[in-house]
Tab-separated table of C-alpha atoms and ligand atoms in Angstrom:
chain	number	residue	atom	x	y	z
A	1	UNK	CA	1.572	0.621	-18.133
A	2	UNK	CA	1.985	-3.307	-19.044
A	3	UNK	CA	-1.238	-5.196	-20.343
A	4	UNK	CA	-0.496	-8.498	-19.060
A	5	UNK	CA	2.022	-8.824	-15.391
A	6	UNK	CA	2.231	-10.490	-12.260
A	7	UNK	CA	2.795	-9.019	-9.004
A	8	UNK	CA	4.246	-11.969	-6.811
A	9	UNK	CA	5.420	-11.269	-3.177
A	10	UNK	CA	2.901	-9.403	-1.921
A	11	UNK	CA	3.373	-9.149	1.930
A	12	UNK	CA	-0.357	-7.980	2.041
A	13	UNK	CA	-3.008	-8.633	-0.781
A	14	UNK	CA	-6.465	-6.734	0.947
A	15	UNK	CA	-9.995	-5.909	-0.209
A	16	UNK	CA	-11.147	-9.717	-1.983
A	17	UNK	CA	-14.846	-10.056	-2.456
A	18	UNK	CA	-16.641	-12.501	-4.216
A	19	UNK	CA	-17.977	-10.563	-7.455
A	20	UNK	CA	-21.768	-10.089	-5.699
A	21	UNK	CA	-20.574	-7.713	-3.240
A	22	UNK	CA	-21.850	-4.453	-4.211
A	23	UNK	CA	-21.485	-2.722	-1.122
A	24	UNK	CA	-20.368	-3.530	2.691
A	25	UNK	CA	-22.489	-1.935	4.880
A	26	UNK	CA	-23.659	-2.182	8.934
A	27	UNK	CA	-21.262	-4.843	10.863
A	28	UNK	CA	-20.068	-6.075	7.226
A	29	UNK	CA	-17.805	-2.953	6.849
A	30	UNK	CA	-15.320	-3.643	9.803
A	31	UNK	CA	-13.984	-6.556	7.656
A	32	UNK	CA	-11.471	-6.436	5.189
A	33	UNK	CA	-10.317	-9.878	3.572
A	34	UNK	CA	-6.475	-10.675	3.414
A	35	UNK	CA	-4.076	-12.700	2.133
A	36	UNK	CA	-0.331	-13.041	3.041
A	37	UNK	CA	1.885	-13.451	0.815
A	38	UNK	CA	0.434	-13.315	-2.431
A	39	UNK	CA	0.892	-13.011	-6.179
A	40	UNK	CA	-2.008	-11.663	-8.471
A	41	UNK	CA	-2.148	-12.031	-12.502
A	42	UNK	CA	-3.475	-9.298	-14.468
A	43	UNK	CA	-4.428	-9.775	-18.133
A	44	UNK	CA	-5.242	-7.028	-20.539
A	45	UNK	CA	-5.596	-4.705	-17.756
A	46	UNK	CA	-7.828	-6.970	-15.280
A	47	UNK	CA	-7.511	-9.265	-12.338
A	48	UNK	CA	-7.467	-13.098	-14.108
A	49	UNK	CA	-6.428	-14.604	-10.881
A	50	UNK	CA	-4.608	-13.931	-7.393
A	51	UNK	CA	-3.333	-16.394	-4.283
A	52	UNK	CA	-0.744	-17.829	-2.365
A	53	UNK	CA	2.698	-17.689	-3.711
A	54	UNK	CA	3.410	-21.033	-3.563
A	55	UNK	CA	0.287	-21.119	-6.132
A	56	UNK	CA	1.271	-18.555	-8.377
A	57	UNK	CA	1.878	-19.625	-12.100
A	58	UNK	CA	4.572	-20.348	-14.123
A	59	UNK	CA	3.718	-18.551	-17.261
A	60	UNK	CA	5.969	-16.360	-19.585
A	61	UNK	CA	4.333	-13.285	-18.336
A	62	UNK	CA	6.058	-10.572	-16.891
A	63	UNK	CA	6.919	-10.822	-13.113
A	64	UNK	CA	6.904	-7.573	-10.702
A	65	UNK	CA	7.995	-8.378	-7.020
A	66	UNK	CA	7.129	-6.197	-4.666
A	67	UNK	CA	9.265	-7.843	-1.979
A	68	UNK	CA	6.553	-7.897	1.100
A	69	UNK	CA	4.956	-4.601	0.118
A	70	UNK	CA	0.881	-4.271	0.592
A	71	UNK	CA	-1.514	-4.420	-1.959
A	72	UNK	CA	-4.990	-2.577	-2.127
A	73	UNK	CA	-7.245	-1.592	-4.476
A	74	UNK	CA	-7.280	1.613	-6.319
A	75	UNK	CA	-9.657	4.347	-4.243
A	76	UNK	CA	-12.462	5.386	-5.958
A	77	UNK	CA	-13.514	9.475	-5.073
A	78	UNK	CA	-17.092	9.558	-5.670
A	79	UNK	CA	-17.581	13.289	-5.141
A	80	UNK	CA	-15.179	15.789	-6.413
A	81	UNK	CA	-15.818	19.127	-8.162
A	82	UNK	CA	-12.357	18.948	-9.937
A	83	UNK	CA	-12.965	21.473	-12.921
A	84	UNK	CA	-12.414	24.888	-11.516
A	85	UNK	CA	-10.866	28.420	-12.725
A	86	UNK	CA	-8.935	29.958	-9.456
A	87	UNK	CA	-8.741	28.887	-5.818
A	88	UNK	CA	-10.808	30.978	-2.917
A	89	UNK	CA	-8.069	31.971	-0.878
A	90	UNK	CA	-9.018	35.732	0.014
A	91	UNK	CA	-12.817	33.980	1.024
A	92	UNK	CA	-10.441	31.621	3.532
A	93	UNK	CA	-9.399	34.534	5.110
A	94	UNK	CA	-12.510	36.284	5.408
A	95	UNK	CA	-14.226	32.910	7.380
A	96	UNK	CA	-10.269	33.315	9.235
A	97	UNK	CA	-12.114	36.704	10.097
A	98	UNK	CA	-15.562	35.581	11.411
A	99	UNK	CA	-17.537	35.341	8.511
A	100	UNK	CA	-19.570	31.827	7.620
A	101	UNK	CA	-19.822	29.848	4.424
A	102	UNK	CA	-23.486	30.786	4.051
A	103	UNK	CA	-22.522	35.003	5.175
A	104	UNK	CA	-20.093	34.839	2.088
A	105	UNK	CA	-22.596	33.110	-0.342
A	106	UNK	CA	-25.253	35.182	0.575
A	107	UNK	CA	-23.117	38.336	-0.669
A	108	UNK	CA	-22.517	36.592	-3.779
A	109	UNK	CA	-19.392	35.113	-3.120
A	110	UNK	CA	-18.329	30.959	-3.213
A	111	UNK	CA	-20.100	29.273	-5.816
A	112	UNK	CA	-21.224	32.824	-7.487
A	113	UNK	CA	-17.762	33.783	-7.294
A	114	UNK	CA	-16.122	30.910	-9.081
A	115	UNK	CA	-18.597	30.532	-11.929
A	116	UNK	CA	-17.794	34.480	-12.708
A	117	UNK	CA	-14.269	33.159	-13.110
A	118	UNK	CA	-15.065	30.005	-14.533
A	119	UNK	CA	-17.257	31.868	-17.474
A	120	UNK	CA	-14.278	33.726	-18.259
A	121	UNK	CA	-11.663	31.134	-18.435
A	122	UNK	CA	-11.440	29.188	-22.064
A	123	UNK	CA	-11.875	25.691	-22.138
A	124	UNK	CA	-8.280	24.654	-23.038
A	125	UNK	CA	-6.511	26.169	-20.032
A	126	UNK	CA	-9.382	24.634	-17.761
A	127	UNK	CA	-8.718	21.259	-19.288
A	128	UNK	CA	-5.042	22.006	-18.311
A	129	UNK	CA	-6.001	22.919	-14.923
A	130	UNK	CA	-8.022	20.127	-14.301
A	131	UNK	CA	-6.070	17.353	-15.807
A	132	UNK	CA	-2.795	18.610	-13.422
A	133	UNK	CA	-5.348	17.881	-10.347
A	134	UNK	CA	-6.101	14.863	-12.025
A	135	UNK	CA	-2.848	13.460	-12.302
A	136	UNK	CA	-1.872	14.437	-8.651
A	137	UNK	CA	-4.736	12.515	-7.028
A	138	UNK	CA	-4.363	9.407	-9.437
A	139	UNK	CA	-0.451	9.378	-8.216
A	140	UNK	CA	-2.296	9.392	-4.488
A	141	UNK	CA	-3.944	6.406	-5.767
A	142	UNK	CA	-7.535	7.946	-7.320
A	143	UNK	CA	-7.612	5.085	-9.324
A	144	UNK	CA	-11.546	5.994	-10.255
A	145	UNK	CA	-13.152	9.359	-10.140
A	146	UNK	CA	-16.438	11.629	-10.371
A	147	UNK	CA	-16.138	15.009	-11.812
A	148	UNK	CA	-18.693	17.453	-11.331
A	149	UNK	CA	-20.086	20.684	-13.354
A	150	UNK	CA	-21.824	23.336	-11.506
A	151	UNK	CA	-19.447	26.387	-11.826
A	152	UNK	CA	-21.123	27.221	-15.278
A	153	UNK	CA	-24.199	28.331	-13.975
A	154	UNK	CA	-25.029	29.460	-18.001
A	155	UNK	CA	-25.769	26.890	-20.794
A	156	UNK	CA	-22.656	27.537	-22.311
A	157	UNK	CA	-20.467	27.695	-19.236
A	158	UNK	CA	-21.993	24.329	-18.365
A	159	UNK	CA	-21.380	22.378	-21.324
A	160	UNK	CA	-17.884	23.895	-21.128
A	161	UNK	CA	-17.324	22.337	-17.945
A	162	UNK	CA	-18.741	18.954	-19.283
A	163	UNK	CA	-16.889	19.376	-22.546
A	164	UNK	CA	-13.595	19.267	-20.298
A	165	UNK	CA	-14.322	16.233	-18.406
A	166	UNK	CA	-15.453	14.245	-21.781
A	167	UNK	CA	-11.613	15.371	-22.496
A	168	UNK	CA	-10.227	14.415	-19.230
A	169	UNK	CA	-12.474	11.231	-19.573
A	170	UNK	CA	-10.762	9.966	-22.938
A	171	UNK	CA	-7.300	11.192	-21.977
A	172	UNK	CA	-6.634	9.954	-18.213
A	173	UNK	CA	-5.984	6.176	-18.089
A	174	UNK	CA	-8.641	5.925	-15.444
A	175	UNK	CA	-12.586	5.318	-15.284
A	176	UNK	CA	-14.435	8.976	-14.651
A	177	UNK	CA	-17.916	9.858	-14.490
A	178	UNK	CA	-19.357	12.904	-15.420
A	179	UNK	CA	-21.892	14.518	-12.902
A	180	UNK	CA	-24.109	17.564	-14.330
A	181	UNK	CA	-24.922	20.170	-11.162
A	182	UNK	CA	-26.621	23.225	-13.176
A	183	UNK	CA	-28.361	22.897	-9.688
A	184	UNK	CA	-25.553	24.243	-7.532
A	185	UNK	CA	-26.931	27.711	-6.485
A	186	UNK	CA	-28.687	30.391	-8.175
A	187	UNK	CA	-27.196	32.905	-10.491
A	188	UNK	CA	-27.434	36.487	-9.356
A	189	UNK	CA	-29.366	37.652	-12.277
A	190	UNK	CA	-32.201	34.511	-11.028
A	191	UNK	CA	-31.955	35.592	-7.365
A	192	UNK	CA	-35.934	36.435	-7.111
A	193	UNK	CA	-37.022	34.447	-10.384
A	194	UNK	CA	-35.909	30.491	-9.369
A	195	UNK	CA	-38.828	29.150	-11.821
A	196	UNK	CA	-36.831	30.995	-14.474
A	197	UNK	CA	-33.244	29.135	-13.590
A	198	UNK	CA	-34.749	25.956	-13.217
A	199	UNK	CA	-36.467	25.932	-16.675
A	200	UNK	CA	-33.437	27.122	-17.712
A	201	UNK	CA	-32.009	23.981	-16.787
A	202	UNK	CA	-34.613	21.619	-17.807
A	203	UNK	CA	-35.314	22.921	-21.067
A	204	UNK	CA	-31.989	24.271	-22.372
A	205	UNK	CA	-29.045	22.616	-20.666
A	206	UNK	CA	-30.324	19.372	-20.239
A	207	UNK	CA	-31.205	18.782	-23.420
A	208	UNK	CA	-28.138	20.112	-24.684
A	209	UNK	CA	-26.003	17.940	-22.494
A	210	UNK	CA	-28.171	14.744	-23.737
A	211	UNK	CA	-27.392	15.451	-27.138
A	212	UNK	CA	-23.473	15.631	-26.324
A	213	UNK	CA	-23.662	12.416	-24.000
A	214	UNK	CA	-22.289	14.715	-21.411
A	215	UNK	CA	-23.146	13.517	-18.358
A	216	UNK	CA	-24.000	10.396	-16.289
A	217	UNK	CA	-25.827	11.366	-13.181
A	218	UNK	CA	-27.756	14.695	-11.949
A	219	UNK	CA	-26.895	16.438	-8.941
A	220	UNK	CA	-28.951	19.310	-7.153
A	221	UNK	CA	-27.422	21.434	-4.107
A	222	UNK	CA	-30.497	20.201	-2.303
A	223	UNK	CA	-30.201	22.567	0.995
A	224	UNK	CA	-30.774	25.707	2.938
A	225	UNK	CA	-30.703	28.647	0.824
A	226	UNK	CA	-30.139	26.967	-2.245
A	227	UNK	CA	-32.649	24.315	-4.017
A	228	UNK	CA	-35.670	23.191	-1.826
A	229	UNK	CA	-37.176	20.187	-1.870
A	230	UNK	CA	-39.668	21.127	-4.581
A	231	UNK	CA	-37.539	22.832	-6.673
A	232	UNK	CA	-35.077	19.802	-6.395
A	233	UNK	CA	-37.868	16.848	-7.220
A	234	UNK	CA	-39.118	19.361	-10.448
A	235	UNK	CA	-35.219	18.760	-11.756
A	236	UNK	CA	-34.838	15.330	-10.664
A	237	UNK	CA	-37.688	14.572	-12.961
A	238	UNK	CA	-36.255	16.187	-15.390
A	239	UNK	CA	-33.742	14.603	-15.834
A	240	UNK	CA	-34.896	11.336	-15.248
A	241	UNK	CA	-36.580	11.366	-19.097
A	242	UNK	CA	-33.055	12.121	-19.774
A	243	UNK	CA	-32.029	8.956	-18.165
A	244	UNK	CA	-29.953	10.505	-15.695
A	245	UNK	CA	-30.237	9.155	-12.173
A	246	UNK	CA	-29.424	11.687	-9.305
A	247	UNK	CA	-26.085	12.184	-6.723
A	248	UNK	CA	-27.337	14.585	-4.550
A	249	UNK	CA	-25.954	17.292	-2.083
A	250	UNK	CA	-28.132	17.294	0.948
A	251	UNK	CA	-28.362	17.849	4.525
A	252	UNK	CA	-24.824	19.625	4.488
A	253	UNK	CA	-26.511	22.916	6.268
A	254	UNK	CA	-29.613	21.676	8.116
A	255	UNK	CA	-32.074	19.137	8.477
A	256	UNK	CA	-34.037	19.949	4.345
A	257	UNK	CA	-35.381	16.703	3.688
A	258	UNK	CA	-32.710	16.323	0.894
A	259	UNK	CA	-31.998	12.713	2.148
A	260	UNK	CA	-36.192	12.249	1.577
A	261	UNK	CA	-36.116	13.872	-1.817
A	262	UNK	CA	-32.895	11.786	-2.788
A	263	UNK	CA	-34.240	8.249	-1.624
A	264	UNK	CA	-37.876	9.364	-3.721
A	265	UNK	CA	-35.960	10.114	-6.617
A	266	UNK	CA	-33.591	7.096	-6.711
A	267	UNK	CA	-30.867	8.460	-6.011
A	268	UNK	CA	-27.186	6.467	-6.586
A	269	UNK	CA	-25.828	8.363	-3.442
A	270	UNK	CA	-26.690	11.673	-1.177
A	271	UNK	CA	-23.772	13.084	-0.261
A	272	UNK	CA	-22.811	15.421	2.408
A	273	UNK	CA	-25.045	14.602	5.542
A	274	UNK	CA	-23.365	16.754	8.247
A	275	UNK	CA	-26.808	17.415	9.431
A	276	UNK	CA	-29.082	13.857	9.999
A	277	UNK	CA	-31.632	12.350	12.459
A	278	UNK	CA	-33.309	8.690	12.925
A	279	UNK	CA	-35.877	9.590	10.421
A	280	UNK	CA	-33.122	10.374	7.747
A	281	UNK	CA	-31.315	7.158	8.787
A	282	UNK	CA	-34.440	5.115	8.857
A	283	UNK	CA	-35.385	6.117	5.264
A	284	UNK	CA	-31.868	5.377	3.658
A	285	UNK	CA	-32.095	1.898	5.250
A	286	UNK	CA	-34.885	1.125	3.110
A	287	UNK	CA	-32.946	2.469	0.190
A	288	UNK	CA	-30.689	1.719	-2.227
A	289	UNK	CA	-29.180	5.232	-2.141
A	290	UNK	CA	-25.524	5.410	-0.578
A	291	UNK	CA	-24.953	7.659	2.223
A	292	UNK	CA	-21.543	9.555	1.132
A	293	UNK	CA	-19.723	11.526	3.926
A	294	UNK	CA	-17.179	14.517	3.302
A	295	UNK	CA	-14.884	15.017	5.999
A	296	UNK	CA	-12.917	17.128	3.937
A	297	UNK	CA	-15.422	19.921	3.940
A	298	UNK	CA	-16.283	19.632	7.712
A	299	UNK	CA	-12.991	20.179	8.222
A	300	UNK	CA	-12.128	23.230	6.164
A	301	UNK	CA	-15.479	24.696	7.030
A	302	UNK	CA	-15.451	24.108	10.510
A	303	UNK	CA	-18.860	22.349	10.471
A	304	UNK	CA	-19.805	19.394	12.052
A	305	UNK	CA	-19.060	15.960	10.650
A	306	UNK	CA	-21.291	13.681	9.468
A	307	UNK	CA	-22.161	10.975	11.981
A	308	UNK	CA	-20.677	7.920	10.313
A	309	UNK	CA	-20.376	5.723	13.131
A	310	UNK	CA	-24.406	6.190	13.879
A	311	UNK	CA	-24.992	5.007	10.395
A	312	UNK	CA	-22.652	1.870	10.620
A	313	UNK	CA	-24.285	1.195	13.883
A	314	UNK	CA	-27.505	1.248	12.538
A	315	UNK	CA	-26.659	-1.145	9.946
A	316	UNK	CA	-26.186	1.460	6.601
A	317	UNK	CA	-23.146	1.136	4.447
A	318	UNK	CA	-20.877	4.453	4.550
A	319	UNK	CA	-18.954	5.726	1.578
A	320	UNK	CA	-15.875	8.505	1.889
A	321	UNK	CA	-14.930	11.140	-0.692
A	322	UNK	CA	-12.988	13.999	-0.836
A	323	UNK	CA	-15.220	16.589	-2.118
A	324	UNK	CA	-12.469	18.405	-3.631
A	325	UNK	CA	-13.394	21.894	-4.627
A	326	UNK	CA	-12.135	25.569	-4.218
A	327	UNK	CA	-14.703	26.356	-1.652
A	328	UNK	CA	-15.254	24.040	0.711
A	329	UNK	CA	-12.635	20.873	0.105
A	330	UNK	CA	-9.448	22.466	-1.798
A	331	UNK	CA	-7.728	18.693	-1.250
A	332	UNK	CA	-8.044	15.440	-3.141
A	333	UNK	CA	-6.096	13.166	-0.529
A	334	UNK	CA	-7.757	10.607	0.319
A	335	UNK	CA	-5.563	9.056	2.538
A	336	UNK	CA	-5.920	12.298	4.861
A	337	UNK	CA	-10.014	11.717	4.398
A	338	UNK	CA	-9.434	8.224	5.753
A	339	UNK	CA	-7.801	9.818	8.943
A	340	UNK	CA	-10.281	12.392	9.389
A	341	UNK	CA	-13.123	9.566	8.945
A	342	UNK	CA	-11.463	7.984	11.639
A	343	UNK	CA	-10.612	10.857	13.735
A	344	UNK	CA	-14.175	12.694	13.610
A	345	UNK	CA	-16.825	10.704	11.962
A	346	UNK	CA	-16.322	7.781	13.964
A	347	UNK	CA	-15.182	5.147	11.556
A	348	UNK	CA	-12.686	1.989	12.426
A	349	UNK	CA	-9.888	2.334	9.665
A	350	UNK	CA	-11.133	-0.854	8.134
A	351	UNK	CA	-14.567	0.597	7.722
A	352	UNK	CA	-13.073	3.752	6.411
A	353	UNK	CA	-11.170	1.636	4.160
A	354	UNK	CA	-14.081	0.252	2.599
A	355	UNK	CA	-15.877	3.429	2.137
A	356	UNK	CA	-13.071	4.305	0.083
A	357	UNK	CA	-12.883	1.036	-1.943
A	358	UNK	CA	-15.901	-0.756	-2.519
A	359	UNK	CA	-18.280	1.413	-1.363
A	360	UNK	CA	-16.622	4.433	-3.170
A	361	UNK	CA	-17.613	2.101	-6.324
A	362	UNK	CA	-20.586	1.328	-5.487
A	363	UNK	CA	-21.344	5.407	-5.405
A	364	UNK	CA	-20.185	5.681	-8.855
A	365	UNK	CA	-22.044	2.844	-10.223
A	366	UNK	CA	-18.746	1.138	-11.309
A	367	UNK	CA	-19.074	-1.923	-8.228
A	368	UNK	CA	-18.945	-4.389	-11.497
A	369	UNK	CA	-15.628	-3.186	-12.367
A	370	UNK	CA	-13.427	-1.446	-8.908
A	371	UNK	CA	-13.421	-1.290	-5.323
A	372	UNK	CA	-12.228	-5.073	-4.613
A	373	UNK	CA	-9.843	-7.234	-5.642
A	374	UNK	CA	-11.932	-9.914	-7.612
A	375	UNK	CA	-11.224	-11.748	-10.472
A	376	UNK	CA	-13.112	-10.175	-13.316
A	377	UNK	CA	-12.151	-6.338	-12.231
A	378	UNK	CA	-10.130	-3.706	-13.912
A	379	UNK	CA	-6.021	-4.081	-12.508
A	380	UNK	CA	-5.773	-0.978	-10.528
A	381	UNK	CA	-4.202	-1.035	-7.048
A	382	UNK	CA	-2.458	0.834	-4.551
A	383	UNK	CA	1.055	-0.577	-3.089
A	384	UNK	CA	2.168	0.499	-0.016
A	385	UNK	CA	5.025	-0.391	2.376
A	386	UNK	CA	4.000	-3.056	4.746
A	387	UNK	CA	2.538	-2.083	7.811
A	388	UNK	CA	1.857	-3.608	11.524
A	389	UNK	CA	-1.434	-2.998	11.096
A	390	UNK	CA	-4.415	-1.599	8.789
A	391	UNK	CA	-4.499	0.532	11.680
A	392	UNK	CA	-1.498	1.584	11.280
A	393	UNK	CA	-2.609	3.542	8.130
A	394	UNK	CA	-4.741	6.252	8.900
A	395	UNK	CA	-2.692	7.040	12.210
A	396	UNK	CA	-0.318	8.317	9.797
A	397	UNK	CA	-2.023	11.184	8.736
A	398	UNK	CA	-1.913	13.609	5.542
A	399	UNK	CA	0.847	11.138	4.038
A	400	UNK	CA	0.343	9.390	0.616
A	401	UNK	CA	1.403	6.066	1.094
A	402	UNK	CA	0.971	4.895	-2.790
A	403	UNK	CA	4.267	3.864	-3.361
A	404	UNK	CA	3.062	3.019	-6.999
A	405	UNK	CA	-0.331	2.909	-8.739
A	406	UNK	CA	-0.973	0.364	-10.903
A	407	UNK	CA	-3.846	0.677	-13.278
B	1	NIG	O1	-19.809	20.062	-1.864
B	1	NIG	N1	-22.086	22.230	-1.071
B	1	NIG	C1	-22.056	22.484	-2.261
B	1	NIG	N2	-21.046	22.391	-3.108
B	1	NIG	C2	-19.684	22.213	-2.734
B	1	NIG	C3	-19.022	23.494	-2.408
B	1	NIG	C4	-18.971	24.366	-3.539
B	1	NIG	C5	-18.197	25.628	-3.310
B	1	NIG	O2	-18.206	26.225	-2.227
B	1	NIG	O3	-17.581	26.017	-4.299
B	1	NIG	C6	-19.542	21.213	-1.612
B	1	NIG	O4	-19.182	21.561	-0.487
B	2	FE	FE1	-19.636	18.809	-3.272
């Protein structure tokens, strides 16, 4: 990809904020800022300046017209667990059959199931795996990413995981962030001896993955038959010596006080949130923690979907990510998230497109550099054909409508 270019005849140039917007949140994220008929100037790889046609410069640089064609901003996917060894189809069938998520986890399938595979696999062909995922979403326009362990489940199979998105991290041309989740469900040999797993993970992988400069953040599966509150907070602390601040899954099976233990603990985002009340949506709003909705799973798992629209409604910003993982989310398509957000979790597309954009940054601490079009940013964007409408968008569901990335 060129260093230095200018993209002049853009029909639609959408997503500017001034470089203080972190997030959108409340009434904020129904607005999207446009301009028609635009040019934009990138130089080495960012945004040095965008506008009206009639303003754009007459330089030597190299000119790309995209004839009337829409420009956004890259999506970010704030929530993916995109290193795996084998899909879960024959556990798709069984929940065809009757059974639940939690019926086939509690006989040590799902997450069990795909660490046993995942411990067997060698790091080179999961790197392969991984990066062929990671290439299909960035051609959807993934234009920024968060990879997460947590099908280790064993020192070693953890850093293995975290070994292959260091590789995926140096080898992709996009920004990724590393997300340890030793804390995704207890191995079977630690079913009746949880103090054992979790000092597992504080005293052995942690440290480990500090040494290697693993990770970035700390998740914990923070929910119903899998970490409790307690257990979560004793991790969290953890790894907070390890200066690792926390992304964590809550309040995907019932009401666990996983948004409470996230907002304590600092937490960058809490993702999931199928199940929330006032109280959780009162304590996020005096928070800097991002709620992070997953229609993706709701879907596949026929649970219900996060309440978006309350949260907009009571004035919280809303981020959307795929969730992509074998279990619960096998899709990275974002632009079919943005429909279901739309369809189920009561978002307006132009909200939904900011929990993709900005927001979506803003949950992988990378606000400063995606998620808008502002001078200053990294050059990665999403052109589209023109449409009648933003609305327009999402109405056309489980399409990709990159036409090109740019990044
Ligand atoms: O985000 N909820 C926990 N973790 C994943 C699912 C993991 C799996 O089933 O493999 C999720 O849904
Ligand atoms: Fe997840």
């Amino acid at each position: 990809m060129l260093k230095n270019y200018i993209i002049t005849n853009i029909g639609q140039l959408m997503g500017i904020l001034p470089k203080e917007t972190l997030l959108l949140k409340g009434e904020e994220m129904g607005h999207i800022n446009v301009l028609h008929n635009a040019f934009i100037e990138v130089e080495d790889r960012k945004i040095k300046s965008f506008g009206l046609m009639e303003n754009c410069p007459e330089t030597e640089s190299h000119l790309v017209n995209i004839h009337g064609d829409w420009l956004i901003p890259g999506f970010v996917d704030s929530h993916t667990h995109m290193v795996f060894a084998n899909s879960r189809h024959n556990e798709y069938v069984m929940r065809l059959q009757g059974k639940t998520y939690e019926d086939i986890a509690a006989e040590g399938g799902g997450i069990l199931n795909s660490a046993k595979k995942l411990q067997s696999m060698d790091e080179d062909t999961l790197y392969k795996k991984a990066h062929k995922f990671a290439e299909e979403a960035i051609a959807g326009g993934t234009l920024a990413l968060e990879i997460k362990s947590g099908y280790g489940l064993s020192v070693e199979s953890e850093l293995k995981m975290l070994r292959v998105v260091k590789r995926l991290k140096n080898d992709l041309p996009i920004s990724i962030k590393a997300t340890f989740l030793g804390a995704h469900a207890f191995p079977s040999e630690f079913k009746s001896n949880h103090q054992g797993y979790i000092d597992l993970i504080i005293k052995e992988m942690l440290p480990s993955i500090a040494n290697e400069q693993l990770a970035d953040y700390i998740d914990v599966f923070c929910d119903k038959g899998f970490f409790s509150v307690d257990e979560t907070s004793q991790i969290l602390s953890a790894a907070a010596a390890f200066g690792l601040q926390p992304k964590i899954h809550g309040n995907e099976l019932g009401l666990t006080g996983g948004v409470q233990t996230a907002v304590d603990n600092n937490a960058l985002s809490v993702d999931h949130l199928e199940h929330i009340s006032d109280v959780e949506i009162n304590y996020l709003l005096n928070s800097n923690t991002m709620p992070v909705i997953l229609p993706g799973s709701s879907f596949f798992l026929k649970i219900p979907y996060a309440p978006g629209r309350s949260m907009i409604d009571a004035g919280l910003p809303v981020c959307i990510a795929s969730d992509f993982n074998p279990g619960s989310s096998p899709h990275h398509n974002l632009w079919f998230t943005w429909s279901l957000a739309c369809l189920y979790n009561g978002l307006l597309p132009a909200e939904a497109f900011n929990a993709l954009t900005i927001n979506g940054a803003y949950a992988l601490g990378l606000s400063n550099s995606h998620g808008s079009i502002t001078e200053g940013k990294k050059a990665c964007f999403i052109s589209t054909r023109p449409f009648e409408s933003i609305n327009e968008i999402p109405y056309w569901f489980a399409q990709n409508h990159a036409k090109k990335v740019w990044y």
